[in-house]
Amino acid sequence: MSQTLLTNATLACIDGTAGYGLRENAALLVDAGRIAWIGSTRDCPVSAATASSSAVAAAGDVEVYDCGGKLVTPGLIDCHTHLVYGGDRADEFEMRLEGASYAEIAEGGGGIVSTVNATRAASVEQLFEQTLPRVLQLMSEGLTTVEIKSGYGLDSEHEMKMLRVAAMIESELGLRVVKTFLGAHALPSEYAGRSDAYIDQVCNEMLPAAHAAGLVDAVDVFIESIAFSVEQGERVFAVAQELGLPVKAHVEQLSDLGGAVMAAQHGALSVDHIEYLQAKDVGHLADNHCVAVLLPGAFYVLREQQLPPLAALREHNVAIALASDSNPGSSPLHSLLLTMNMACTLFRMTPAEALRGITLNGARALGLEQQIGSLEPGKLADLVVWDVDRPAMLSYRIGMNPCVAVMQAGSWRQTVQGVST
Ligand code: DI6
Ligand code: FE
């Protein structure tokens, strides 16, 4: 079917207007995978739309879906994840409950490095099998675009293996996947005490090889006392930029090293975590149109106390995105609805900011805001139908999934009653 018409919808357009961009009794026409028209149900361009008594009716060549007042939002975007990895870290969860800190566990050879060992040991097929349930869980809540980072391989062979698994997720599941190279995530044990030599390897071999294999959409670095310095991050960015790849960074998660300012000045798409970013430095993000990606899952799991500088971000009109940071150590989180709830409760974000954070601002953090992230004519028809009457319901409830149907680039993903997909 070439066209689909949604009628009687409550649309949260998340367009240029403030808040939700709410339109009641609205209709939305999808043509050739894109949003072709949005208006009121009364004015909709297909006359049979209002005549159908069942939820779905065919009007000529147009599939009509009566939303019955349900909420329709843009497809959800998780702009920061580490979803591909081997093993798990439930034992560290127990150690932290007995008093060990995340940094202590990392320094003792656990943490990221233990996931590196499990990831290196797994085949592409095994990694895909282990990743699949995590991705399906996110998809059950309306995920249509996900960013997946490497960073648990830490050599050319295994970083590329991780990125190949991310590419398989895209091709097998029809989900849009942005593949981010995060070779500078942790120092592999074979380079202990030689972090500059490892960065040489990232710059001279690993990143160029992964890029040449067509596996890299963006480049990330982890700038932190337990990871890499601002200068080392800058060296990776220089190579990324020579290759024409966009950059982003994990910064100011556990301390303020100045990574966010450096990244913003290099034109980074986003700076992520930023709990320790000082209000006085937020202007650099605004000046460089750099998105602030907040990750409440890691804040919650690590029981952090330092809140991100939300008032300054708002004051400077910095776009704020939210993401799961799904990873086996600091954020074993597989729900964007819970991520929204945590952002509201822990960071005092509003439900409108939270929804924008996992839609339009998530798209911005990936450089995809021209294509996805809002319900606007011309954009790809990625959308979610929710069995709720207003958007705050998505952030408010905990552990309830009201997702009814998901459309990705104009095609219904899951079977909608009465519609053959
Ligand atoms: N910050 C994070 O939150 C994750 N990586 C990073 O740089 C944690 C990754 C892990 O603990 O496995
Ligand atoms: Fe992360």
XYZ file of C-alpha atoms and ligand atoms in Angstrom:
434
model
C 0.000 0.000 0.000
C 1.494 3.272 -1.004
C -0.356 5.626 1.328
C -1.535 5.437 4.932
C -3.842 7.923 6.612
C -4.027 8.193 10.400
C -7.205 9.876 11.608
C -8.590 11.028 14.978
C -5.135 11.175 16.495
C -3.744 13.262 19.313
C -0.446 14.200 17.716
C 2.585 15.254 19.744
C 4.431 16.723 16.780
C 7.545 17.899 18.725
C 7.984 20.480 15.986
C 9.533 23.945 16.224
C 6.888 25.132 18.686
C 7.506 24.919 22.429
C 6.106 22.007 24.428
C 4.666 18.983 22.707
C 3.357 20.637 19.540
C 0.032 19.017 20.408
C -2.746 18.690 17.786
C -6.056 17.114 18.801
C -8.446 15.402 16.355
C -5.626 15.400 13.875
C -4.882 13.402 10.757
C -1.568 12.522 9.203
C -0.980 11.222 5.689
C 1.980 9.003 4.902
C 3.096 8.724 1.308
C 6.072 6.713 0.048
C 7.557 6.398 3.518
C 7.351 10.063 4.413
C 4.891 12.329 6.167
C 3.046 14.058 3.334
C 0.423 16.084 5.173
C -0.796 16.927 8.682
C -4.105 18.636 9.423
C -7.381 18.179 11.209
C -9.345 14.965 10.665
C -12.192 17.088 9.248
C -9.989 18.401 6.451
C -8.263 15.175 5.616
C -7.637 14.645 1.940
C -9.157 11.136 1.798
C -12.937 11.261 2.024
C -13.561 7.675 3.151
C -11.541 8.258 6.268
C -14.370 9.397 8.434
C -16.745 6.772 7.065
C -14.976 3.743 8.465
C -16.518 2.174 11.545
C -13.774 -0.352 12.154
C -10.337 0.697 13.319
C -8.918 0.201 9.875
C -10.510 0.486 6.466
C -9.209 0.586 2.962
C -10.205 3.633 0.967
C -9.063 2.935 -2.530
C -5.330 2.798 -2.436
C -5.112 4.422 0.977
C -4.942 2.442 4.191
C -6.895 4.287 6.863
C -6.083 3.847 10.543
C -8.491 5.408 13.017
C -6.499 6.261 16.139
C -9.641 6.777 18.209
C -8.055 9.694 20.075
C -4.881 7.834 20.958
C -1.578 9.653 21.229
C 0.840 9.527 18.284
C 4.446 10.603 18.770
C 7.543 10.518 16.592
C 9.401 7.184 16.722
C 11.685 7.008 19.728
C 15.408 7.583 19.307
C 18.065 6.220 21.673
C 21.085 8.350 20.741
C 23.645 6.799 23.138
C 23.951 3.058 23.751
C 26.555 0.357 24.198
C 24.125 -2.450 23.333
C 26.578 -4.864 21.721
C 28.686 -6.696 24.314
C 29.477 -10.137 25.659
C 28.587 -11.378 29.144
C 27.147 -9.299 31.968
C 28.359 -7.557 35.127
C 25.812 -8.639 37.738
C 28.727 -9.573 40.027
C 29.913 -5.935 40.031
C 26.403 -4.843 40.869
C 26.711 -6.987 43.989
C 30.209 -5.608 44.737
C 28.947 -2.051 44.502
C 26.171 -2.917 46.937
C 28.876 -4.051 49.324
C 30.610 -0.682 49.061
C 33.021 -0.807 46.086
C 32.837 2.206 43.748
C 32.583 2.070 39.940
C 36.049 3.658 39.630
C 37.590 1.212 42.156
C 36.192 -1.763 40.270
C 37.555 -0.348 36.996
C 41.000 0.231 38.538
C 41.008 -3.329 39.901
C 40.732 -4.824 36.405
C 36.955 -5.226 36.424
C 34.556 -2.818 34.835
C 34.837 -2.121 31.127
C 37.898 -4.352 30.777
C 35.995 -7.426 31.999
C 33.360 -6.810 29.319
C 36.202 -6.477 26.803
C 37.345 -10.009 27.613
C 33.829 -11.431 27.190
C 33.268 -9.459 23.976
C 36.555 -10.523 22.419
C 35.756 -14.165 23.200
C 32.346 -14.078 21.458
C 31.755 -14.689 17.743
C 29.722 -12.300 15.602
C 26.801 -14.720 15.802
C 27.045 -15.064 19.579
C 27.219 -11.300 20.034
C 24.211 -10.857 17.772
C 22.234 -13.466 19.762
C 23.103 -11.761 23.044
C 22.277 -8.290 21.749
C 18.951 -9.208 20.156
C 16.769 -9.409 23.313
C 18.100 -6.039 24.499
C 17.191 -4.373 21.238
C 13.797 -6.094 21.029
C 12.983 -4.837 24.518
C 13.728 -1.249 23.461
C 11.760 -1.768 20.246
C 8.698 -2.946 22.180
C 8.477 0.633 23.474
C 8.545 2.318 20.092
C 12.245 2.568 19.303
C 12.832 3.358 15.620
C 16.426 4.659 15.673
C 19.301 3.570 17.875
C 22.932 4.547 18.113
C 25.252 1.672 18.993
C 28.871 2.203 20.003
C 31.844 -0.081 19.757
C 34.305 0.159 22.644
C 34.481 -3.322 24.128
C 36.823 -4.701 21.473
C 39.730 -2.266 21.840
C 41.643 -3.620 18.857
C 40.873 -3.462 15.142
C 39.499 -6.975 14.802
C 37.118 -6.821 17.747
C 36.009 -3.211 17.329
C 35.032 -4.019 13.750
C 33.294 -7.193 14.930
C 31.118 -5.109 17.259
C 30.278 -2.646 14.501
C 29.370 -5.537 12.182
C 26.926 -6.789 14.799
C 25.419 -3.289 14.947
C 25.052 -3.385 11.142
C 23.352 -6.812 11.435
C 20.862 -5.359 13.924
C 19.952 -2.808 11.263
C 19.637 -5.264 8.405
C 17.862 -8.031 10.351
C 15.414 -5.901 12.328
C 14.757 -3.010 9.961
C 15.684 -0.605 12.741
C 17.722 2.502 11.854
C 21.157 2.053 13.454
C 23.879 4.689 13.762
C 27.247 3.006 14.275
C 29.713 4.900 16.462
C 33.387 3.999 16.812
C 34.462 4.230 20.475
C 37.951 2.737 20.336
C 39.035 5.264 22.981
C 36.659 3.870 25.615
C 39.136 2.177 27.979
C 42.783 1.205 27.981
C 43.147 -2.490 27.068
C 45.326 -4.419 29.523
C 48.001 -5.082 26.874
C 48.642 -1.316 26.814
C 48.739 -0.846 30.614
C 50.804 2.239 31.415
C 51.046 3.181 27.709
C 47.898 5.102 26.983
C 49.541 7.386 24.396
C 50.700 4.332 22.467
C 47.143 2.998 22.496
C 45.803 6.324 21.203
C 48.425 6.110 18.412
C 46.944 2.727 17.539
C 43.390 4.122 17.585
C 44.393 7.035 15.344
C 46.742 5.276 12.936
C 45.128 1.888 12.568
C 41.839 1.095 14.288
C 39.718 4.079 13.246
C 40.994 4.260 9.647
C 40.433 0.491 9.238
C 36.890 0.569 10.617
C 36.107 3.606 8.463
C 37.543 1.951 5.334
C 35.266 -1.040 6.000
C 32.261 1.305 5.910
C 31.423 0.599 9.543
C 31.634 4.073 11.091
C 28.996 6.815 11.121
C 30.455 8.806 14.040
C 33.363 8.804 16.498
C 33.170 8.996 20.293
C 35.831 9.191 23.032
C 35.625 8.691 26.811
C 37.410 11.597 28.495
C 37.765 10.839 32.191
C 40.436 10.134 34.785
C 39.729 6.384 34.423
C 39.876 6.656 30.615
C 41.588 9.256 28.384
C 42.750 12.870 28.665
C 41.387 15.900 26.856
C 44.532 15.972 24.673
C 44.145 12.309 23.753
C 40.499 12.910 22.880
C 41.536 15.825 20.712
C 43.952 13.599 18.781
C 41.181 11.115 17.999
C 38.902 13.965 16.899
C 41.579 15.276 14.525
C 41.689 11.924 12.718
C 37.892 11.620 12.678
C 37.631 15.057 11.147
C 40.231 14.237 8.485
C 38.029 11.269 7.582
C 34.951 13.516 7.482
C 33.272 11.803 10.431
C 31.169 13.636 13.044
C 32.418 13.472 16.634
C 30.900 13.300 20.113
C 32.256 12.598 23.598
C 31.612 11.073 27.024
C 32.649 13.933 29.275
C 32.357 15.276 32.801
C 30.694 12.076 34.043
C 32.757 11.592 37.206
C 34.861 14.799 37.287
C 35.399 18.059 35.383
C 38.379 17.704 33.052
C 37.230 20.262 30.473
C 36.310 17.692 27.839
C 32.917 19.205 27.051
C 34.356 22.603 26.142
C 37.025 20.990 23.957
C 34.432 18.784 22.218
C 32.031 21.674 21.641
C 34.851 23.745 20.167
C 35.571 20.876 17.766
C 31.982 21.015 16.556
C 30.900 17.832 18.329
C 27.319 16.750 17.677
C 26.890 16.119 21.386
C 28.548 15.948 24.775
C 27.193 13.134 26.887
C 26.746 12.667 30.678
C 28.016 16.181 31.756
C 26.972 15.961 35.408
C 30.205 17.754 36.356
C 29.981 20.397 33.615
C 30.026 23.809 35.249
C 27.293 26.318 34.490
C 29.926 28.861 33.386
C 30.988 26.547 30.534
C 27.512 25.848 29.147
C 27.719 28.836 26.781
C 30.297 26.932 24.721
C 27.667 24.274 23.980
C 25.159 26.888 22.861
C 27.714 28.732 20.705
C 28.597 25.529 18.871
C 25.069 24.045 18.593
C 26.256 21.070 20.593
C 23.531 18.846 22.063
C 23.673 17.947 25.781
C 22.886 14.232 26.109
C 21.768 13.358 29.631
C 21.929 9.752 30.804
C 19.846 9.316 33.948
C 20.269 5.524 33.957
C 23.984 5.783 34.732
C 23.307 8.520 37.287
C 20.779 6.247 39.000
C 22.847 3.058 38.917
C 26.003 4.754 40.215
C 23.955 6.680 42.791
C 25.590 9.905 41.660
C 24.855 13.075 43.606
C 26.110 15.730 41.197
C 23.232 16.887 38.974
C 23.813 18.072 35.398
C 23.559 21.889 35.028
C 19.963 21.865 33.845
C 19.147 25.499 34.685
C 22.137 26.744 32.670
C 21.303 24.421 29.761
C 17.770 25.823 29.667
C 18.963 29.405 30.038
C 21.308 29.010 27.054
C 18.709 27.125 24.984
C 20.961 24.113 24.593
C 19.107 21.180 23.025
C 18.834 18.452 25.669
C 18.616 14.834 24.550
C 18.072 11.779 26.718
C 19.344 8.270 26.157
C 19.518 4.919 27.920
C 23.356 4.570 27.830
C 22.420 0.884 27.825
C 25.589 -0.968 28.859
C 26.476 -3.859 31.170
C 28.188 -1.764 33.853
C 26.799 1.662 34.635
C 23.394 1.439 32.962
C 21.825 -1.981 32.307
C 18.705 -0.131 31.177
C 16.486 -1.213 28.297
C 13.595 1.225 28.460
C 13.275 4.743 27.084
C 10.004 5.197 28.989
C 11.831 4.536 32.251
C 14.645 6.810 31.049
C 12.077 9.608 30.679
C 10.657 8.944 34.131
C 14.144 9.000 35.657
C 14.984 12.271 33.878
C 11.876 13.880 35.353
C 12.282 12.488 38.856
C 16.068 12.677 39.222
C 16.931 15.693 37.029
C 13.602 17.582 37.347
C 13.124 17.694 33.593
C 9.556 18.264 32.451
C 7.697 15.474 30.619
C 7.734 17.710 27.523
C 11.516 18.067 27.729
C 11.820 14.329 28.275
C 9.779 13.469 25.174
C 11.720 15.994 23.087
C 14.895 14.419 24.500
C 14.135 10.990 23.017
C 12.755 12.316 19.736
C 13.846 15.587 18.092
C 16.856 16.282 20.309
C 17.957 12.654 20.063
C 17.873 13.117 16.278
C 19.973 16.278 16.635
C 22.543 14.404 18.717
C 22.914 12.054 15.735
C 22.877 14.769 13.068
C 19.597 13.334 11.690
C 17.162 16.121 12.567
C 16.369 16.842 8.926
C 15.090 13.284 8.479
C 13.552 12.136 11.769
C 12.609 13.196 15.287
C 9.368 15.117 14.760
C 6.053 14.779 12.972
C 6.435 17.251 10.138
C 5.717 16.996 6.410
C 8.795 15.858 4.518
C 10.266 13.817 7.349
C 10.393 10.033 7.352
C 7.216 8.488 8.738
C 8.643 7.009 11.948
C 5.890 7.142 14.526
C 4.378 5.396 17.529
C 0.714 4.997 18.499
C 0.240 4.899 22.292
C -2.854 3.899 24.236
C -2.829 7.069 26.327
C -4.711 10.333 25.916
C -1.901 12.775 26.651
C 1.874 12.795 26.505
C 2.687 13.269 30.206
C 1.376 9.696 30.702
C 4.540 8.396 29.021
C 6.866 9.912 31.647
C 4.533 9.532 34.612
C 3.945 5.802 34.847
C 6.630 3.313 35.775
C 6.692 -0.162 34.259
C 3.716 0.271 31.944
C 4.122 -0.018 28.178
C 1.186 1.501 26.285
C 2.797 1.132 22.831
C 0.137 -0.065 20.383
C 1.807 0.190 17.001
C 5.035 1.379 15.447
C 5.565 2.689 11.931
C 9.074 2.857 10.537
C 9.653 4.801 7.309
C 5.988 4.375 6.377
C 5.610 0.645 7.144
C 3.822 -0.741 10.189
C 6.300 -2.747 12.153
C 4.097 -4.886 14.265
C 0.824 -6.254 13.023
C -1.956 -3.811 13.595
C -5.271 -5.561 14.048
C -6.960 -5.790 10.698
C -4.019 -4.515 8.715
C -1.727 -6.851 6.878
C 1.732 -5.376 7.017
N 30.478 5.791 30.316
C 29.501 4.959 30.576
O 28.536 5.235 31.213
C 29.770 3.686 29.932
N 30.934 3.976 29.195
C 31.311 5.181 29.457
O 32.286 5.666 28.941
C 30.024 2.585 30.889
C 30.505 1.366 30.205
C 30.716 0.191 31.132
O 30.795 0.336 32.371
O 30.798 -0.926 30.601
Fe 28.109 5.669 27.527
